[in-house]
mmCIF file of C-alpha atoms in Angstrom:
data_model
loop_
_atom_site.group_PDB
_atom_site.id
_atom_site.type_symbol
_atom_site.label_atom_id
_atom_site.label_comp_id
_atom_site.label_asym_id
_atom_site.label_seq_id
_atom_site.Cartn_x
_atom_site.Cartn_y
_atom_site.Cartn_z
ATOM 1 C CA UNK A 1 24.777 -0.361 -6.390
ATOM 2 C CA UNK A 2 22.426 -2.030 -3.957
ATOM 3 C CA UNK A 3 23.904 -3.917 -1.025
ATOM 4 C CA UNK A 4 22.031 -7.022 0.111
ATOM 5 C CA UNK A 5 22.643 -9.794 2.561
ATOM 6 C CA UNK A 6 22.794 -13.490 1.609
ATOM 7 C CA UNK A 7 21.994 -15.979 4.341
ATOM 8 C CA UNK A 8 23.326 -19.542 4.474
ATOM 9 C CA UNK A 9 21.895 -22.066 6.887
ATOM 10 C CA UNK A 10 24.640 -24.428 8.068
ATOM 11 C CA UNK A 11 23.399 -28.014 8.224
ATOM 12 C CA UNK A 12 25.088 -30.982 9.875
ATOM 13 C CA UNK A 13 26.403 -32.831 6.798
ATOM 14 C CA UNK A 14 26.356 -36.541 6.158
ATOM 15 C CA UNK A 15 29.149 -38.146 8.161
ATOM 16 C CA UNK A 16 28.985 -41.668 6.812
ATOM 17 C CA UNK A 17 26.558 -44.239 5.498
ATOM 18 C CA UNK A 18 25.441 -45.535 8.896
ATOM 19 C CA UNK A 19 25.767 -42.276 10.868
ATOM 20 C CA UNK A 20 22.478 -40.521 11.684
ATOM 21 C CA UNK A 21 23.548 -38.102 14.414
ATOM 22 C CA UNK A 22 26.552 -36.474 16.026
ATOM 23 C CA UNK A 23 27.475 -34.586 19.172
ATOM 24 C CA UNK A 24 28.816 -31.048 18.814
ATOM 25 C CA UNK A 25 31.995 -31.107 20.862
ATOM 26 C CA UNK A 26 33.471 -27.674 20.120
ATOM 27 C CA UNK A 27 32.657 -24.566 18.126
ATOM 28 C CA UNK A 28 35.828 -23.264 16.507
ATOM 29 C CA UNK A 29 34.227 -19.902 15.719
ATOM 30 C CA UNK A 30 32.140 -17.505 17.822
ATOM 31 C CA UNK A 31 29.150 -15.407 16.809
ATOM 32 C CA UNK A 32 30.457 -12.383 14.920
ATOM 33 C CA UNK A 33 33.566 -14.126 13.598
ATOM 34 C CA UNK A 34 34.395 -14.027 9.917
ATOM 35 C CA UNK A 35 34.687 -17.430 8.235
ATOM 36 C CA UNK A 36 35.978 -18.561 4.868
ATOM 37 C CA UNK A 37 34.429 -21.163 2.609
ATOM 38 C CA UNK A 38 35.619 -24.652 3.649
ATOM 39 C CA UNK A 39 37.242 -23.293 6.821
ATOM 40 C CA UNK A 40 36.746 -25.574 9.850
ATOM 41 C CA UNK A 41 33.707 -24.251 11.727
ATOM 42 C CA UNK A 42 33.124 -26.793 14.493
ATOM 43 C CA UNK A 43 34.101 -30.240 15.732
ATOM 44 C CA UNK A 44 31.639 -33.103 16.102
ATOM 45 C CA UNK A 45 31.866 -36.621 17.472
ATOM 46 C CA UNK A 46 30.091 -39.764 16.312
ATOM 47 C CA UNK A 47 30.299 -43.292 17.654
ATOM 48 C CA UNK A 48 33.120 -43.890 15.159
ATOM 49 C CA UNK A 49 35.246 -40.781 14.879
ATOM 50 C CA UNK A 50 35.755 -37.145 15.872
ATOM 51 C CA UNK A 51 35.836 -34.856 12.851
ATOM 52 C CA UNK A 52 35.611 -31.231 11.757
ATOM 53 C CA UNK A 53 32.698 -29.650 9.904
ATOM 54 C CA UNK A 54 33.711 -26.936 7.460
ATOM 55 C CA UNK A 55 31.806 -23.814 6.577
ATOM 56 C CA UNK A 56 29.633 -24.139 3.419
ATOM 57 C CA UNK A 57 30.052 -20.426 2.645
ATOM 58 C CA UNK A 58 32.153 -17.362 3.356
ATOM 59 C CA UNK A 59 30.770 -14.624 5.561
ATOM 60 C CA UNK A 60 30.004 -13.786 9.185
ATOM 61 C CA UNK A 61 28.808 -16.357 11.697
ATOM 62 C CA UNK A 62 25.670 -14.546 12.889
ATOM 63 C CA UNK A 63 23.917 -17.317 14.761
ATOM 64 C CA UNK A 64 24.842 -20.521 16.604
ATOM 65 C CA UNK A 65 21.710 -22.624 16.932
ATOM 66 C CA UNK A 66 23.049 -25.817 18.478
ATOM 67 C CA UNK A 67 25.457 -25.422 21.422
ATOM 68 C CA UNK A 68 28.316 -27.653 22.436
ATOM 69 C CA UNK A 69 27.279 -31.064 23.791
ATOM 70 C CA UNK A 70 24.072 -30.982 21.738
ATOM 71 C CA UNK A 71 23.191 -34.214 19.931
ATOM 72 C CA UNK A 72 22.107 -33.256 16.414
ATOM 73 C CA UNK A 73 20.626 -35.283 13.574
ATOM 74 C CA UNK A 74 22.251 -35.231 10.144
ATOM 75 C CA UNK A 75 20.613 -32.509 8.058
ATOM 76 C CA UNK A 76 19.619 -30.332 11.018
ATOM 77 C CA UNK A 77 20.408 -26.608 10.884
ATOM 78 C CA UNK A 78 23.073 -25.765 13.439
ATOM 79 C CA UNK A 79 24.170 -22.219 12.552
ATOM 80 C CA UNK A 80 23.625 -19.278 10.226
ATOM 81 C CA UNK A 81 26.223 -17.459 8.122
ATOM 82 C CA UNK A 82 25.495 -14.057 6.577
ATOM 83 C CA UNK A 83 27.470 -12.534 3.736
ATOM 84 C CA UNK A 84 27.118 -8.876 2.727
ATOM 85 C CA UNK A 85 27.486 -7.454 -0.788
ATOM 86 C CA UNK A 86 26.162 -10.659 -2.316
ATOM 87 C CA UNK A 87 24.824 -10.562 -5.832
ATOM 88 C CA UNK A 88 21.037 -11.046 -5.843
ATOM 89 C CA UNK A 89 19.634 -13.989 -7.774
ATOM 90 C CA UNK A 90 16.125 -14.964 -8.877
ATOM 91 C CA UNK A 91 16.123 -17.796 -6.336
ATOM 92 C CA UNK A 92 15.072 -16.842 -2.846
ATOM 93 C CA UNK A 93 17.863 -16.995 -0.335
ATOM 94 C CA UNK A 94 17.312 -19.425 2.507
ATOM 95 C CA UNK A 95 15.698 -17.980 5.595
ATOM 96 C CA UNK A 96 17.356 -18.536 8.927
ATOM 97 C CA UNK A 97 15.424 -20.640 11.373
ATOM 98 C CA UNK A 98 13.646 -18.665 14.057
ATOM 99 C CA UNK A 99 15.685 -19.773 17.017
ATOM 100 C CA UNK A 100 17.108 -17.218 19.452
ATOM 101 C CA UNK A 101 20.842 -16.711 19.070
ATOM 102 C CA UNK A 102 22.983 -18.834 21.329
ATOM 103 C CA UNK A 103 26.045 -17.261 22.861
ATOM 104 C CA UNK A 104 29.325 -19.120 22.570
ATOM 105 C CA UNK A 105 28.782 -22.033 25.042
ATOM 106 C CA UNK A 106 30.680 -22.171 28.317
ATOM 107 C CA UNK A 107 30.859 -25.930 29.071
ATOM 108 C CA UNK A 108 31.008 -27.164 32.616
ATOM 109 C CA UNK A 109 34.405 -28.077 33.910
ATOM 110 C CA UNK A 110 35.615 -31.405 32.513
ATOM 111 C CA UNK A 111 37.585 -32.145 35.669
ATOM 112 C CA UNK A 112 37.372 -31.769 39.410
ATOM 113 C CA UNK A 113 39.759 -32.139 42.312
ATOM 114 C CA UNK A 114 38.846 -34.557 45.108
ATOM 115 C CA UNK A 115 40.747 -35.625 48.249
ATOM 116 C CA UNK A 116 41.760 -38.830 46.469
ATOM 117 C CA UNK A 117 42.861 -37.261 43.190
ATOM 118 C CA UNK A 118 41.705 -35.582 39.988
ATOM 119 C CA UNK A 119 38.460 -36.740 38.358
ATOM 120 C CA UNK A 120 37.978 -36.170 34.650
ATOM 121 C CA UNK A 121 35.081 -36.880 32.339
ATOM 122 C CA UNK A 122 35.995 -39.458 29.698
ATOM 123 C CA UNK A 123 35.926 -38.080 26.136
ATOM 124 C CA UNK A 124 33.193 -39.486 23.916
ATOM 125 C CA UNK A 125 35.692 -41.380 21.746
ATOM 126 C CA UNK A 126 37.194 -43.019 24.853
ATOM 127 C CA UNK A 127 33.731 -44.054 26.059
ATOM 128 C CA UNK A 128 32.984 -45.507 22.644
ATOM 129 C CA UNK A 129 36.221 -47.509 22.643
ATOM 130 C CA UNK A 130 35.425 -48.837 26.126
ATOM 131 C CA UNK A 131 31.941 -49.914 25.107
ATOM 132 C CA UNK A 132 33.166 -51.632 21.959
ATOM 133 C CA UNK A 133 35.928 -53.514 23.716
ATOM 134 C CA UNK A 134 33.553 -54.847 26.362
ATOM 135 C CA UNK A 135 30.966 -55.722 23.717
ATOM 136 C CA UNK A 136 33.605 -57.622 21.725
ATOM 137 C CA UNK A 137 34.615 -59.712 24.730
ATOM 138 C CA UNK A 138 30.978 -60.435 25.566
ATOM 139 C CA UNK A 139 30.158 -61.373 21.961
ATOM 140 C CA UNK A 140 32.836 -63.939 21.097
ATOM 141 C CA UNK A 141 35.059 -66.544 22.735
ATOM 142 C CA UNK A 142 38.499 -65.001 22.276
ATOM 143 C CA UNK A 143 41.813 -66.788 22.437
ATOM 144 C CA UNK A 144 45.340 -65.708 21.443
ATOM 145 C CA UNK A 145 48.110 -67.742 19.814
ATOM 146 C CA UNK A 146 51.689 -66.414 19.592
ATOM 147 C CA UNK A 147 54.586 -67.362 17.316
ATOM 148 C CA UNK A 148 58.123 -66.053 16.978
ATOM 149 C CA UNK A 149 59.406 -65.021 13.564
ATOM 150 C CA UNK A 150 62.910 -64.375 12.254
ATOM 151 C CA UNK A 151 62.850 -61.116 10.288
ATOM 152 C CA UNK A 152 66.534 -61.121 9.383
ATOM 153 C CA UNK A 153 65.911 -61.417 5.638
ATOM 154 C CA UNK A 154 63.303 -58.678 5.839
ATOM 155 C CA UNK A 155 65.780 -56.495 7.742
ATOM 156 C CA UNK A 156 68.340 -56.911 4.956
ATOM 157 C CA UNK A 157 65.884 -55.886 2.221
ATOM 158 C CA UNK A 158 64.650 -52.974 4.328
ATOM 159 C CA UNK A 159 68.201 -51.771 4.995
ATOM 160 C CA UNK A 160 69.129 -51.877 1.297
ATOM 161 C CA UNK A 161 66.039 -49.992 0.169
ATOM 162 C CA UNK A 162 64.921 -47.622 2.917
ATOM 163 C CA UNK A 163 66.850 -44.567 1.707
ATOM 164 C CA UNK A 164 65.726 -44.936 -1.918
ATOM 165 C CA UNK A 165 62.167 -45.753 -0.825
ATOM 166 C CA UNK A 166 61.895 -42.617 1.301
ATOM 167 C CA UNK A 167 63.352 -40.451 -1.463
ATOM 168 C CA UNK A 168 60.864 -41.870 -3.973
ATOM 169 C CA UNK A 169 57.702 -42.020 -1.866
ATOM 170 C CA UNK A 170 58.316 -39.597 0.978
ATOM 171 C CA UNK A 171 57.520 -42.413 3.448
ATOM 172 C CA UNK A 172 59.859 -44.116 5.894
ATOM 173 C CA UNK A 173 60.132 -47.859 5.299
ATOM 174 C CA UNK A 174 59.301 -49.708 8.510
ATOM 175 C CA UNK A 175 58.865 -53.426 9.124
ATOM 176 C CA UNK A 176 55.090 -53.075 9.178
ATOM 177 C CA UNK A 177 54.391 -53.152 5.405
ATOM 178 C CA UNK A 178 56.334 -56.430 5.124
ATOM 179 C CA UNK A 179 54.314 -58.022 7.938
ATOM 180 C CA UNK A 180 51.092 -56.633 6.499
ATOM 181 C CA UNK A 181 51.954 -57.980 3.058
ATOM 182 C CA UNK A 182 52.668 -61.445 4.420
ATOM 183 C CA UNK A 183 49.552 -61.384 6.612
ATOM 184 C CA UNK A 184 47.274 -60.362 3.753
ATOM 185 C CA UNK A 185 48.857 -62.919 1.421
ATOM 186 C CA UNK A 186 48.304 -65.654 4.007
ATOM 187 C CA UNK A 187 44.569 -64.964 4.202
ATOM 188 C CA UNK A 188 44.113 -66.382 0.694
ATOM 189 C CA UNK A 189 44.981 -69.886 1.884
ATOM 190 C CA UNK A 190 43.307 -69.477 5.293
ATOM 191 C CA UNK A 191 39.930 -67.851 4.479
ATOM 192 C CA UNK A 192 38.439 -68.619 7.886
ATOM 193 C CA UNK A 193 40.710 -65.931 9.362
ATOM 194 C CA UNK A 194 39.132 -63.347 7.001
ATOM 195 C CA UNK A 195 35.544 -64.211 7.845
ATOM 196 C CA UNK A 196 32.591 -63.135 9.973
ATOM 197 C CA UNK A 197 30.030 -65.252 11.801
ATOM 198 C CA UNK A 198 26.434 -64.154 12.333
ATOM 199 C CA UNK A 199 24.955 -63.442 15.760
ATOM 200 C CA UNK A 200 23.494 -66.911 16.386
ATOM 201 C CA UNK A 201 26.488 -68.750 14.914
ATOM 202 C CA UNK A 202 24.507 -70.408 12.135
ATOM 203 C CA UNK A 203 26.276 -68.835 9.151
ATOM 204 C CA UNK A 204 29.796 -67.694 8.348
ATOM 205 C CA UNK A 205 30.701 -65.228 5.588
ATOM 206 C CA UNK A 206 34.044 -65.736 3.849
ATOM 207 C CA UNK A 207 34.958 -62.331 2.490
ATOM 208 C CA UNK A 208 36.050 -62.081 -1.147
ATOM 209 C CA UNK A 209 38.346 -59.130 -0.462
ATOM 210 C CA UNK A 210 40.641 -58.095 2.361
ATOM 211 C CA UNK A 211 39.500 -54.769 3.782
ATOM 212 C CA UNK A 212 42.338 -54.293 6.204
ATOM 213 C CA UNK A 213 41.967 -52.335 9.418
ATOM 214 C CA UNK A 214 45.231 -50.887 10.735
ATOM 215 C CA UNK A 215 45.063 -49.651 14.323
ATOM 216 C CA UNK A 216 46.390 -46.098 14.718
ATOM 217 C CA UNK A 217 47.349 -44.501 18.022
ATOM 218 C CA UNK A 218 46.269 -40.864 18.158
ATOM 219 C CA UNK A 219 45.851 -38.134 20.765
ATOM 220 C CA UNK A 220 42.097 -38.759 20.768
ATOM 221 C CA UNK A 221 42.408 -42.520 21.201
ATOM 222 C CA UNK A 222 42.829 -45.677 19.166
ATOM 223 C CA UNK A 223 41.159 -45.625 15.743
ATOM 224 C CA UNK A 224 41.165 -48.242 12.996
ATOM 225 C CA UNK A 225 41.059 -46.846 9.448
ATOM 226 C CA UNK A 226 40.366 -49.415 6.732
ATOM 227 C CA UNK A 227 42.485 -50.036 3.627
ATOM 228 C CA UNK A 228 40.152 -51.406 0.948
ATOM 229 C CA UNK A 229 41.168 -54.352 -1.232
ATOM 230 C CA UNK A 230 44.557 -54.713 0.423
ATOM 231 C CA UNK A 231 45.079 -58.064 -1.348
ATOM 232 C CA UNK A 232 45.551 -56.213 -4.649
ATOM 233 C CA UNK A 233 48.306 -53.882 -3.381
ATOM 234 C CA UNK A 234 52.069 -54.119 -3.668
ATOM 235 C CA UNK A 235 54.331 -53.638 -0.659
ATOM 236 C CA UNK A 236 54.949 -50.072 -1.759
ATOM 237 C CA UNK A 237 51.211 -49.497 -2.112
ATOM 238 C CA UNK A 238 50.560 -50.915 1.341
ATOM 239 C CA UNK A 239 53.278 -48.728 2.876
ATOM 240 C CA UNK A 240 51.780 -45.601 1.329
ATOM 241 C CA UNK A 241 48.209 -46.581 2.274
ATOM 242 C CA UNK A 242 49.217 -47.245 5.899
ATOM 243 C CA UNK A 243 50.970 -43.873 6.123
ATOM 244 C CA UNK A 244 48.031 -42.039 4.534
ATOM 245 C CA UNK A 245 45.529 -43.693 6.874
ATOM 246 C CA UNK A 246 47.587 -42.823 9.946
ATOM 247 C CA UNK A 247 47.921 -39.216 8.784
ATOM 248 C CA UNK A 248 44.158 -38.922 8.236
ATOM 249 C CA UNK A 249 43.459 -40.152 11.766
ATOM 250 C CA UNK A 250 46.052 -37.964 13.473
ATOM 251 C CA UNK A 251 45.121 -34.846 11.504
ATOM 252 C CA UNK A 252 41.417 -35.320 12.194
ATOM 253 C CA UNK A 253 40.437 -35.697 8.527
ATOM 254 C CA UNK A 254 39.361 -39.362 8.725
ATOM 255 C CA UNK A 255 35.668 -39.803 7.963
ATOM 256 C CA UNK A 256 33.364 -42.399 9.557
ATOM 257 C CA UNK A 257 33.272 -44.375 6.293
ATOM 258 C CA UNK A 258 37.073 -44.601 6.458
ATOM 259 C CA UNK A 259 36.732 -46.464 9.757
ATOM 260 C CA UNK A 260 34.118 -49.058 8.855
ATOM 261 C CA UNK A 261 33.787 -52.175 6.727
ATOM 262 C CA UNK A 262 37.003 -53.927 7.757
ATOM 263 C CA UNK A 263 37.292 -57.714 7.498
ATOM 264 C CA UNK A 264 40.624 -58.245 9.317
ATOM 265 C CA UNK A 265 42.754 -55.991 11.532
ATOM 266 C CA UNK A 266 46.442 -55.567 12.349
ATOM 267 C CA UNK A 267 47.731 -53.674 15.379
ATOM 268 C CA UNK A 268 51.387 -52.699 15.643
ATOM 269 C CA UNK A 269 51.940 -52.468 19.394
ATOM 270 C CA UNK A 270 55.624 -53.114 18.741
ATOM 271 C CA UNK A 271 55.928 -49.499 17.604
ATOM 272 C CA UNK A 272 55.818 -48.588 21.295
ATOM 273 C CA UNK A 273 58.250 -51.311 22.355
ATOM 274 C CA UNK A 274 55.820 -54.070 23.380
ATOM 275 C CA UNK A 275 57.107 -57.605 22.770
ATOM 276 C CA UNK A 276 53.597 -58.955 22.194
ATOM 277 C CA UNK A 277 50.049 -58.500 23.433
ATOM 278 C CA UNK A 278 46.614 -60.128 23.325
ATOM 279 C CA UNK A 279 44.603 -57.755 21.112
ATOM 280 C CA UNK A 280 40.790 -57.692 21.243
ATOM 281 C CA UNK A 281 38.891 -58.574 18.068
ATOM 282 C CA UNK A 282 37.320 -55.702 16.132
ATOM 283 C CA UNK A 283 33.750 -57.005 15.763
ATOM 284 C CA UNK A 284 32.244 -58.411 13.587
ATOM 285 C CA UNK A 285 35.627 -59.638 12.376
ATOM 286 C CA UNK A 286 36.964 -63.017 13.460
ATOM 287 C CA UNK A 287 40.638 -62.262 14.062
ATOM 288 C CA UNK A 288 43.213 -59.550 14.742
ATOM 289 C CA UNK A 289 46.989 -59.805 14.335
ATOM 290 C CA UNK A 290 49.311 -58.127 16.815
ATOM 291 C CA UNK A 291 52.860 -57.237 15.725
ATOM 292 C CA UNK A 292 55.530 -57.010 18.422
ATOM 293 C CA UNK A 293 58.695 -54.951 18.408
ATOM 294 C CA UNK A 294 61.690 -56.192 16.406
ATOM 295 C CA UNK A 295 64.722 -57.004 18.564
ATOM 296 C CA UNK A 296 68.183 -58.309 17.724
ATOM 297 C CA UNK A 297 69.389 -61.241 19.777
ATOM 298 C CA UNK A 298 71.585 -64.328 19.629
ATOM 299 C CA UNK A 299 69.730 -67.306 18.178
ATOM 300 C CA UNK A 300 71.076 -70.885 17.967
ATOM 301 C CA UNK A 301 70.881 -72.766 14.678
ATOM 302 C CA UNK A 302 72.615 -75.312 12.436
ATOM 303 C CA UNK A 303 74.925 -74.806 9.469
ATOM 304 C CA UNK A 304 74.945 -76.898 6.268
ATOM 305 C CA UNK A 305 76.896 -79.649 8.018
ATOM 306 C CA UNK A 306 74.584 -79.765 11.004
ATOM 307 C CA UNK A 307 76.976 -78.031 13.336
ATOM 308 C CA UNK A 308 75.545 -75.823 16.063
ATOM 309 C CA UNK A 309 76.027 -72.126 15.322
ATOM 310 C CA UNK A 310 74.889 -68.990 17.079
ATOM 311 C CA UNK A 311 74.034 -65.913 15.070
ATOM 312 C CA UNK A 312 72.491 -62.488 15.577
ATOM 313 C CA UNK A 313 68.943 -62.362 14.199
ATOM 314 C CA UNK A 314 66.145 -59.797 14.021
ATOM 315 C CA UNK A 315 63.289 -61.437 15.911
ATOM 316 C CA UNK A 316 59.661 -60.499 16.616
ATOM 317 C CA UNK A 317 56.492 -62.050 18.010
ATOM 318 C CA UNK A 318 53.208 -62.245 16.114
ATOM 319 C CA UNK A 319 50.060 -62.756 18.185
ATOM 320 C CA UNK A 320 46.713 -63.717 16.670
ATOM 321 C CA UNK A 321 43.534 -63.229 18.711
ATOM 322 C CA UNK A 322 40.658 -65.129 17.140
ATOM 323 C CA UNK A 323 37.018 -66.052 17.629
ATOM 324 C CA UNK A 324 37.150 -69.577 19.018
ATOM 325 C CA UNK A 325 33.507 -70.111 18.061
ATOM 326 C CA UNK A 326 34.568 -70.705 14.461
ATOM 327 C CA UNK A 327 38.396 -70.733 14.497
ATOM 328 C CA UNK A 328 40.285 -73.523 16.247
ATOM 329 C CA UNK A 329 43.756 -73.217 17.710
ATOM 330 C CA UNK A 330 45.105 -75.376 14.906
ATOM 331 C CA UNK A 331 43.606 -72.975 12.332
ATOM 332 C CA UNK A 332 45.290 -70.032 14.049
ATOM 333 C CA UNK A 333 48.628 -71.877 14.266
ATOM 334 C CA UNK A 334 48.498 -72.855 10.602
ATOM 335 C CA UNK A 335 47.793 -69.285 9.556
ATOM 336 C CA UNK A 336 50.590 -67.895 11.714
ATOM 337 C CA UNK A 337 52.921 -70.549 10.320
ATOM 338 C CA UNK A 338 52.122 -69.425 6.790
ATOM 339 C CA UNK A 339 52.820 -65.797 7.679
ATOM 340 C CA UNK A 340 56.040 -66.719 9.487
ATOM 341 C CA UNK A 341 57.375 -68.795 6.575
ATOM 342 C CA UNK A 342 56.591 -65.989 4.118
ATOM 343 C CA UNK A 343 58.480 -63.447 6.220
ATOM 344 C CA UNK A 344 61.455 -65.724 6.838
ATOM 345 C CA UNK A 345 61.719 -66.416 3.103
ATOM 346 C CA UNK A 346 62.135 -62.687 2.649
ATOM 347 C CA UNK A 347 61.322 -60.295 -0.162
ATOM 348 C CA UNK A 348 63.090 -59.021 -3.254
ATOM 349 C CA UNK A 349 64.080 -55.428 -3.928
ATOM 350 C CA UNK A 350 61.607 -55.466 -6.818
ATOM 351 C CA UNK A 351 58.731 -56.013 -4.371
ATOM 352 C CA UNK A 352 59.188 -52.421 -3.184
ATOM 353 C CA UNK A 353 58.912 -50.849 -6.602
#
């Protein structure tokens, strides 16, 4: 039996519709290492996301062509994998490119000590976030409106259903799906909030669907995966989609296409205890909703006879940052009022099925 060697050239795969290049941030394997098919081989970074590239074949990594920190175009050959005892075929096996082998890179130190403190190089994803935030502020006139909402009725429904919901779906039932559901529902009667204006402010696009961005805090930085057609989902569907999107970001499996195409964004800074904030719009969207933490406190009110009563309520702040070029303060207040009234009306147990 004749032993032959099959050679596989590893190419940088497509990383999304609008992505043409990526930076190799870390090789997970060294020359001489054995790799399995679909095993993570290296990590790359684009202007949208950090992600892993898996091996297209099983074998031995015999050549690393592009070192760490190299900027590589999609489709370029970045490594060579050789597999012994392969069965010959009539088709010629691909030839490796004639580039001298590159030893496992030894990147320069990412930090240095100075008399005034430690200096570190910002990760690519952090630099991208910084650039986008500054670009957003320079692109549109941003203003934030805040309202307070009574989530007591939501708290009751959540309390009655959270154990059954977790047993059925495997997901914890937080307040966020309720707020998301009300926010998405409210966009139908306030389409300007789910719109985009062109660069010279001569045309506005009212989106037919709600492609909802949900900001996710991860070790690598803030990312915003997009839930497509959120307006067609139930509360249970939204809860599962939010959890799946967060998991994809935090596990590093989110793809660039998963992080693009949003029409409206929600950020849940209340999950870290913030009462409210002034979030920055995710361009080219026109608005972003911030959700504050839910707190119980004494709230004055009136009973059926008009008598003053004080009761314990679950309260939260909702903050809407919007593009004042096309959205007025009254538009923002009306939208927030719609969302607030929907949440204070509450939901039924059946809404979670």
